[in-house]
Amino acid sequence: MARLKAATLQFTKLAIVWLMALFVISAYELVVNALSRDLPKEWAGIVFWSLGADAVFWLKWLVFLYIVFVVLYFAYSRLAKLLFSVFIVILIITHVLLVQYFNTSLTPLGSDLYGYSIADIKQTVGASGGVNIFMIVGILILLASVMAALKYVPRWIKLPIWIAALVLTISMGTNIFATFPEAIRPSYASDFANNLALNKADYFFTASYFHFFAEEEEVDIYADAYIGDYLTTSEKLKEFAYLDKDQYPFYHKEEHYKELRQHGRSYPATF
């Protein structure tokens, strides 16, 4: 029991450092957008939604990571702390890159990434200014800061076990409510304002999950809609309108759908 308590406290302390890093990244994103373009008039609400999105993203992952952490902790505690710290660093770097992509394209990156070739990705990176020395230095500074925080900050955090247990309980509840994503998203008139408030990592990973693990709709062969359609053949395709397809292949918006059916079932091409 004492070992489980130690594992729970150690995990929660490292997770708090991760949450702090998420808040810093959101602040960075808002500052960069404020300097490069005018923030929407709803900026105060966007700050609230942005921090809330970070917390939801954090909570959604915690309970699953905790299970893995505890198993590793009982086997070898140092390995558990090391792997969890490395995982946090990788997630933070991925998050920063996704934020940087949004700051350049004004569109959050989702499952559409999997529909483009390596040449398209290289072209988009090049059109956005490429990977320069300032970006590399910035990532290295971020990496060093996060690693230092993961090593030293947990020592300063005094945390009672009941708070750690409460956080994990809230994490389990968050995964239930996260099945209704529209209920926890802002609905501003501007798409830019709505997208700015998103946690870009959460958006990307959620879209990726549904891209690879989309549930297939069951076909009711006795439904009226099924009769008479069994000879038609087609697919549901999503069309895009591009600002400049050659320079910015990812920068597009959805125009409309073309829907065809095959044996009464529609197959979405993308998430």
mmCIF file of C-alpha atoms in Angstrom:
data_model
loop_
_atom_site.group_PDB
_atom_site.id
_atom_site.type_symbol
_atom_site.label_atom_id
_atom_site.label_comp_id
_atom_site.label_asym_id
_atom_site.label_seq_id
_atom_site.Cartn_x
_atom_site.Cartn_y
_atom_site.Cartn_z
ATOM 1 C CA MET A 1 0.000 0.000 0.000
ATOM 2 C CA ALA A 2 2.844 2.361 0.845
ATOM 3 C CA ARG A 3 4.433 1.687 -2.560
ATOM 4 C CA LEU A 4 1.156 2.429 -4.349
ATOM 5 C CA LYS A 5 0.866 5.712 -2.436
ATOM 6 C CA ALA A 6 4.430 6.661 -3.393
ATOM 7 C CA ALA A 7 3.752 5.822 -7.055
ATOM 8 C CA THR A 8 0.526 7.860 -7.061
ATOM 9 C CA LEU A 9 2.185 10.908 -5.534
ATOM 10 C CA GLN A 10 5.205 10.727 -7.849
ATOM 11 C CA PHE A 11 2.984 10.376 -10.911
ATOM 12 C CA THR A 12 0.749 13.296 -9.906
ATOM 13 C CA LYS A 13 3.700 15.603 -9.253
ATOM 14 C CA LEU A 14 5.182 14.900 -12.687
ATOM 15 C CA ALA A 15 1.743 15.330 -14.246
ATOM 16 C CA ILE A 16 1.383 18.757 -12.605
ATOM 17 C CA VAL A 17 4.618 19.857 -14.289
ATOM 18 C CA TRP A 18 3.113 18.726 -17.596
ATOM 19 C CA LEU A 19 -0.054 20.762 -16.934
ATOM 20 C CA MET A 20 2.038 23.838 -16.122
ATOM 21 C CA ALA A 21 3.869 23.401 -19.441
ATOM 22 C CA LEU A 22 0.536 23.209 -21.284
ATOM 23 C CA PHE A 23 -0.544 26.517 -19.741
ATOM 24 C CA VAL A 24 2.773 28.127 -20.743
ATOM 25 C CA ILE A 25 2.352 26.914 -24.334
ATOM 26 C CA SER A 26 -1.179 28.364 -24.492
ATOM 27 C CA ALA A 27 0.099 31.685 -23.166
ATOM 28 C CA TYR A 28 2.851 31.630 -25.793
ATOM 29 C CA GLU A 29 0.301 30.942 -28.537
ATOM 30 C CA LEU A 30 -1.930 33.835 -27.471
ATOM 31 C CA VAL A 31 1.009 36.236 -27.212
ATOM 32 C CA VAL A 32 2.337 35.255 -30.652
ATOM 33 C CA ASN A 33 -1.085 35.757 -32.223
ATOM 34 C CA ALA A 34 -1.522 39.072 -30.438
ATOM 35 C CA LEU A 35 1.816 40.292 -31.837
ATOM 36 C CA SER A 36 1.333 38.979 -35.383
ATOM 37 C CA ARG A 37 -2.368 39.741 -35.838
ATOM 38 C CA ASP A 38 -5.245 41.271 -33.902
ATOM 39 C CA LEU A 39 -6.820 39.012 -31.336
ATOM 40 C CA PRO A 40 -10.609 38.550 -31.569
ATOM 41 C CA LYS A 41 -12.689 40.793 -29.339
ATOM 42 C CA GLU A 42 -13.606 37.700 -27.302
ATOM 43 C CA TRP A 43 -9.969 37.282 -26.235
ATOM 44 C CA ALA A 44 -10.817 37.082 -22.511
ATOM 45 C CA GLY A 45 -13.182 34.186 -23.144
ATOM 46 C CA ILE A 46 -10.620 32.571 -25.435
ATOM 47 C CA VAL A 47 -8.099 32.584 -22.584
ATOM 48 C CA PHE A 48 -10.638 30.796 -20.382
ATOM 49 C CA TRP A 49 -11.488 28.225 -23.073
ATOM 50 C CA SER A 50 -7.831 27.706 -23.949
ATOM 51 C CA LEU A 51 -6.802 26.924 -20.365
ATOM 52 C CA GLY A 52 -9.889 24.748 -19.963
ATOM 53 C CA ALA A 53 -9.017 22.829 -23.132
ATOM 54 C CA ASP A 54 -5.518 22.239 -21.764
ATOM 55 C CA ALA A 55 -6.937 20.885 -18.514
ATOM 56 C CA VAL A 56 -9.378 18.601 -20.342
ATOM 57 C CA PHE A 57 -6.631 17.257 -22.604
ATOM 58 C CA TRP A 58 -4.459 16.632 -19.527
ATOM 59 C CA LEU A 59 -7.228 14.899 -17.600
ATOM 60 C CA LYS A 60 -8.193 12.683 -20.534
ATOM 61 C CA TRP A 61 -4.722 11.131 -20.599
ATOM 62 C CA LEU A 62 -4.005 10.883 -16.875
ATOM 63 C CA VAL A 63 -5.898 7.786 -15.806
ATOM 64 C CA PHE A 64 -4.483 5.656 -18.644
ATOM 65 C CA LEU A 65 -0.939 6.897 -18.102
ATOM 66 C CA TYR A 66 -1.327 6.283 -14.366
ATOM 67 C CA ILE A 67 -2.077 2.601 -14.896
ATOM 68 C CA VAL A 68 1.051 2.157 -17.026
ATOM 69 C CA PHE A 69 3.126 4.205 -14.591
ATOM 70 C CA VAL A 70 2.095 2.139 -11.561
ATOM 71 C CA VAL A 71 2.872 -1.140 -13.304
ATOM 72 C CA LEU A 72 6.345 0.134 -14.252
ATOM 73 C CA TYR A 73 6.855 1.687 -10.815
ATOM 74 C CA PHE A 74 6.323 -1.642 -9.077
ATOM 75 C CA ALA A 75 8.859 -3.221 -11.430
ATOM 76 C CA TYR A 76 11.465 -0.433 -11.323
ATOM 77 C CA SER A 77 10.578 3.005 -9.972
ATOM 78 C CA ARG A 78 13.372 4.921 -11.706
ATOM 79 C CA LEU A 79 12.413 3.487 -15.081
ATOM 80 C CA ALA A 80 8.789 4.543 -14.534
ATOM 81 C CA LYS A 81 9.806 8.138 -13.763
ATOM 82 C CA LEU A 82 12.240 8.252 -16.688
ATOM 83 C CA LEU A 83 9.784 6.913 -19.269
ATOM 84 C CA PHE A 84 6.969 9.155 -18.068
ATOM 85 C CA SER A 85 9.270 12.186 -18.207
ATOM 86 C CA VAL A 86 10.413 11.309 -21.741
ATOM 87 C CA PHE A 87 6.786 10.822 -22.784
ATOM 88 C CA ILE A 88 5.872 14.264 -21.414
ATOM 89 C CA VAL A 89 8.783 15.887 -23.263
ATOM 90 C CA ILE A 90 7.750 14.266 -26.555
ATOM 91 C CA LEU A 91 4.133 15.369 -26.102
ATOM 92 C CA ILE A 92 5.171 18.937 -25.306
ATOM 93 C CA ILE A 93 7.430 19.193 -28.362
ATOM 94 C CA THR A 94 4.643 17.769 -30.541
ATOM 95 C CA HIS A 95 2.235 20.282 -29.029
ATOM 96 C CA VAL A 96 4.569 23.204 -29.756
ATOM 97 C CA LEU A 97 4.991 22.101 -33.380
ATOM 98 C CA LEU A 98 1.205 21.848 -33.799
ATOM 99 C CA VAL A 99 0.805 25.329 -32.302
ATOM 100 C CA GLN A 100 3.461 26.642 -34.669
ATOM 101 C CA TYR A 101 1.620 25.077 -37.600
ATOM 102 C CA PHE A 102 -1.617 26.789 -36.561
ATOM 103 C CA ASN A 103 0.128 30.136 -36.133
ATOM 104 C CA THR A 104 1.352 29.837 -39.726
ATOM 105 C CA SER A 105 -1.675 28.335 -41.470
ATOM 106 C CA LEU A 106 -4.490 29.530 -39.127
ATOM 107 C CA THR A 107 -5.890 26.005 -39.424
ATOM 108 C CA PRO A 108 -5.404 23.309 -36.759
ATOM 109 C CA LEU A 109 -3.763 20.169 -38.095
ATOM 110 C CA GLY A 110 -5.940 17.085 -37.874
ATOM 111 C CA SER A 111 -6.355 13.792 -39.667
ATOM 112 C CA ASP A 112 -5.955 15.565 -43.021
ATOM 113 C CA LEU A 113 -2.212 15.105 -42.433
ATOM 114 C CA TYR A 114 -2.563 11.455 -43.432
ATOM 115 C CA GLY A 115 -3.949 12.391 -46.838
ATOM 116 C CA TYR A 116 -0.822 14.260 -47.945
ATOM 117 C CA SER A 117 2.490 13.062 -49.284
ATOM 118 C CA ILE A 118 5.949 13.807 -47.898
ATOM 119 C CA ALA A 119 6.424 16.227 -50.802
ATOM 120 C CA ASP A 120 3.295 18.166 -49.759
ATOM 121 C CA ILE A 121 4.539 18.404 -46.181
ATOM 122 C CA LYS A 122 7.995 19.593 -47.257
ATOM 123 C CA GLN A 123 6.420 22.165 -49.553
ATOM 124 C CA THR A 124 4.194 23.517 -46.785
ATOM 125 C CA VAL A 125 7.091 23.717 -44.324
ATOM 126 C CA GLY A 126 9.155 25.544 -46.931
ATOM 127 C CA ALA A 127 6.342 27.977 -47.756
ATOM 128 C CA SER A 128 5.934 28.813 -44.057
ATOM 129 C CA GLY A 129 9.583 29.790 -43.760
ATOM 130 C CA GLY A 130 11.047 26.361 -43.128
ATOM 131 C CA VAL A 131 12.935 25.195 -40.065
ATOM 132 C CA ASN A 132 15.255 28.061 -39.148
ATOM 133 C CA ILE A 133 17.918 28.462 -36.482
ATOM 134 C CA PHE A 134 15.578 30.397 -34.188
ATOM 135 C CA MET A 135 13.051 27.556 -34.181
ATOM 136 C CA ILE A 136 15.765 24.995 -33.436
ATOM 137 C CA VAL A 137 17.184 27.088 -30.600
ATOM 138 C CA GLY A 138 13.699 27.680 -29.233
ATOM 139 C CA ILE A 139 12.927 23.955 -29.190
ATOM 140 C CA LEU A 140 16.261 23.207 -27.501
ATOM 141 C CA ILE A 141 15.572 25.826 -24.823
ATOM 142 C CA LEU A 142 12.083 24.411 -24.327
ATOM 143 C CA LEU A 143 13.493 20.890 -24.081
ATOM 144 C CA ALA A 144 16.072 21.920 -21.471
ATOM 145 C CA SER A 145 13.479 23.876 -19.460
ATOM 146 C CA VAL A 146 10.985 21.019 -19.390
ATOM 147 C CA MET A 147 13.629 18.467 -18.435
ATOM 148 C CA ALA A 148 14.860 20.715 -15.606
ATOM 149 C CA ALA A 149 11.301 21.282 -14.407
ATOM 150 C CA LEU A 150 10.555 17.545 -14.429
ATOM 151 C CA LYS A 151 13.672 16.919 -12.350
ATOM 152 C CA TYR A 152 13.426 19.694 -9.747
ATOM 153 C CA VAL A 153 9.835 20.988 -9.508
ATOM 154 C CA PRO A 154 8.301 17.732 -8.142
ATOM 155 C CA ARG A 155 10.622 18.038 -5.130
ATOM 156 C CA TRP A 156 9.001 21.342 -4.205
ATOM 157 C CA ILE A 157 5.408 20.134 -4.577
ATOM 158 C CA LYS A 158 3.828 19.081 -1.292
ATOM 159 C CA LEU A 159 0.790 17.029 -2.183
ATOM 160 C CA PRO A 160 -1.557 15.080 0.099
ATOM 161 C CA ILE A 161 -2.633 11.707 -1.228
ATOM 162 C CA TRP A 162 -6.315 12.644 -1.273
ATOM 163 C CA ILE A 163 -5.693 15.384 -3.848
ATOM 164 C CA ALA A 164 -3.844 12.934 -6.094
ATOM 165 C CA ALA A 165 -6.753 10.480 -5.759
ATOM 166 C CA LEU A 166 -9.257 13.259 -6.514
ATOM 167 C CA VAL A 167 -7.375 14.253 -9.667
ATOM 168 C CA LEU A 168 -7.427 10.660 -10.931
ATOM 169 C CA THR A 169 -11.141 10.376 -10.148
ATOM 170 C CA ILE A 170 -11.839 13.569 -12.100
ATOM 171 C CA SER A 171 -9.742 12.128 -14.941
ATOM 172 C CA MET A 172 -12.012 9.100 -15.141
ATOM 173 C CA GLY A 173 -15.083 11.330 -15.202
ATOM 174 C CA THR A 174 -13.556 13.569 -17.881
ATOM 175 C CA ASN A 175 -13.204 10.601 -20.229
ATOM 176 C CA ILE A 176 -16.937 10.007 -19.914
ATOM 177 C CA PHE A 177 -17.876 13.617 -20.710
ATOM 178 C CA ALA A 178 -15.215 13.812 -23.440
ATOM 179 C CA THR A 179 -17.437 11.575 -25.565
ATOM 180 C CA PHE A 180 -19.552 14.712 -26.123
ATOM 181 C CA PRO A 181 -16.894 17.050 -27.591
ATOM 182 C CA GLU A 182 -19.335 19.678 -28.852
ATOM 183 C CA ALA A 183 -20.409 20.333 -25.256
ATOM 184 C CA ILE A 184 -16.905 21.422 -24.262
ATOM 185 C CA ARG A 185 -16.014 23.590 -27.263
ATOM 186 C CA PRO A 186 -16.557 27.321 -27.727
ATOM 187 C CA SER A 187 -19.015 28.572 -30.333
ATOM 188 C CA TYR A 188 -17.779 32.001 -31.372
ATOM 189 C CA ALA A 189 -18.846 33.556 -34.664
ATOM 190 C CA SER A 190 -15.255 33.439 -35.957
ATOM 191 C CA ASP A 191 -13.635 30.125 -36.893
ATOM 192 C CA PHE A 192 -10.285 31.653 -35.995
ATOM 193 C CA ALA A 193 -11.471 32.394 -32.448
ATOM 194 C CA ASN A 194 -12.846 28.868 -32.034
ATOM 195 C CA ASN A 195 -9.652 27.294 -33.370
ATOM 196 C CA LEU A 196 -7.423 29.548 -31.277
ATOM 197 C CA ALA A 197 -9.130 28.260 -28.127
ATOM 198 C CA LEU A 198 -8.502 24.627 -29.060
ATOM 199 C CA ASN A 199 -5.750 22.542 -27.555
ATOM 200 C CA LYS A 200 -3.945 21.710 -30.790
ATOM 201 C CA ALA A 201 -2.511 18.420 -29.514
ATOM 202 C CA ASP A 202 -5.927 17.243 -28.310
ATOM 203 C CA TYR A 203 -7.451 18.168 -31.669
ATOM 204 C CA PHE A 204 -4.767 16.304 -33.604
ATOM 205 C CA PHE A 205 -4.783 13.137 -31.481
ATOM 206 C CA THR A 206 -8.591 12.968 -31.356
ATOM 207 C CA ALA A 207 -8.874 13.409 -35.126
ATOM 208 C CA SER A 208 -6.156 10.790 -35.642
ATOM 209 C CA TYR A 209 -7.957 8.320 -33.390
ATOM 210 C CA PHE A 210 -11.224 8.629 -35.292
ATOM 211 C CA HIS A 211 -9.336 8.479 -38.580
ATOM 212 C CA PHE A 212 -7.829 5.081 -37.796
ATOM 213 C CA PHE A 213 -10.523 3.646 -35.520
ATOM 214 C CA ALA A 214 -13.740 5.024 -36.981
ATOM 215 C CA GLU A 215 -16.763 2.911 -36.102
ATOM 216 C CA GLU A 216 -18.542 1.366 -39.039
ATOM 217 C CA GLU A 217 -22.240 2.060 -39.293
ATOM 218 C CA GLU A 218 -24.469 -0.961 -39.116
ATOM 219 C CA VAL A 219 -26.731 -1.516 -42.108
ATOM 220 C CA ASP A 220 -30.377 -2.352 -41.535
ATOM 221 C CA ILE A 221 -31.248 -4.468 -44.587
ATOM 222 C CA TYR A 222 -34.933 -4.218 -43.710
ATOM 223 C CA ALA A 223 -35.008 -0.417 -43.719
ATOM 224 C CA ASP A 224 -36.915 1.304 -46.511
ATOM 225 C CA ALA A 225 -33.845 3.315 -47.410
ATOM 226 C CA TYR A 226 -31.956 0.126 -48.113
ATOM 227 C CA ILE A 227 -34.424 -1.266 -50.670
ATOM 228 C CA GLY A 228 -33.724 0.027 -54.151
ATOM 229 C CA ASP A 229 -30.257 1.346 -53.289
ATOM 230 C CA TYR A 230 -28.405 -1.948 -53.337
ATOM 231 C CA LEU A 231 -27.346 -1.532 -56.975
ATOM 232 C CA THR A 232 -25.825 1.945 -56.550
ATOM 233 C CA THR A 233 -22.082 2.293 -56.122
ATOM 234 C CA SER A 234 -20.133 5.229 -54.792
ATOM 235 C CA GLU A 235 -18.238 6.797 -51.967
ATOM 236 C CA LYS A 236 -18.581 9.835 -49.749
ATOM 237 C CA LEU A 237 -15.884 12.336 -50.636
ATOM 238 C CA LYS A 238 -15.065 15.642 -49.018
ATOM 239 C CA GLU A 239 -14.217 18.515 -51.373
ATOM 240 C CA PHE A 240 -11.932 21.378 -50.424
ATOM 241 C CA ALA A 241 -11.485 24.970 -51.555
ATOM 242 C CA TYR A 242 -7.795 25.980 -51.578
ATOM 243 C CA LEU A 243 -6.304 29.434 -51.160
ATOM 244 C CA ASP A 244 -3.117 28.352 -52.941
ATOM 245 C CA LYS A 245 -2.869 24.597 -53.384
ATOM 246 C CA ASP A 246 0.743 24.648 -54.610
ATOM 247 C CA GLN A 247 2.153 26.784 -51.789
ATOM 248 C CA TYR A 248 -0.211 25.767 -48.963
ATOM 249 C CA PRO A 249 -1.686 22.295 -49.611
ATOM 250 C CA PHE A 250 -2.934 22.078 -45.987
ATOM 251 C CA TYR A 251 -4.631 25.498 -46.013
ATOM 252 C CA HIS A 252 -8.165 24.764 -47.145
ATOM 253 C CA LYS A 253 -11.763 24.717 -46.076
ATOM 254 C CA GLU A 254 -14.495 22.196 -46.673
ATOM 255 C CA GLU A 255 -16.869 23.160 -49.460
ATOM 256 C CA HIS A 256 -19.431 20.390 -49.547
ATOM 257 C CA TYR A 257 -19.817 16.656 -49.692
ATOM 258 C CA LYS A 258 -20.430 14.341 -52.598
ATOM 259 C CA GLU A 259 -22.174 11.311 -51.267
ATOM 260 C CA LEU A 260 -22.677 8.052 -53.070
ATOM 261 C CA ARG A 261 -23.513 4.766 -51.541
ATOM 262 C CA GLN A 262 -22.473 1.195 -51.850
ATOM 263 C CA HIS A 263 -24.954 -1.386 -50.645
ATOM 264 C CA GLY A 264 -26.721 1.236 -48.549
ATOM 265 C CA ARG A 265 -23.647 2.326 -46.574
ATOM 266 C CA SER A 266 -21.696 5.575 -46.763
ATOM 267 C CA TYR A 267 -17.953 5.542 -46.231
ATOM 268 C CA PRO A 268 -16.401 8.844 -45.081
ATOM 269 C CA ALA A 269 -13.068 9.549 -46.733
ATOM 270 C CA THR A 270 -11.761 11.659 -43.841
ATOM 271 C CA PHE A 271 -12.640 12.579 -40.266
#
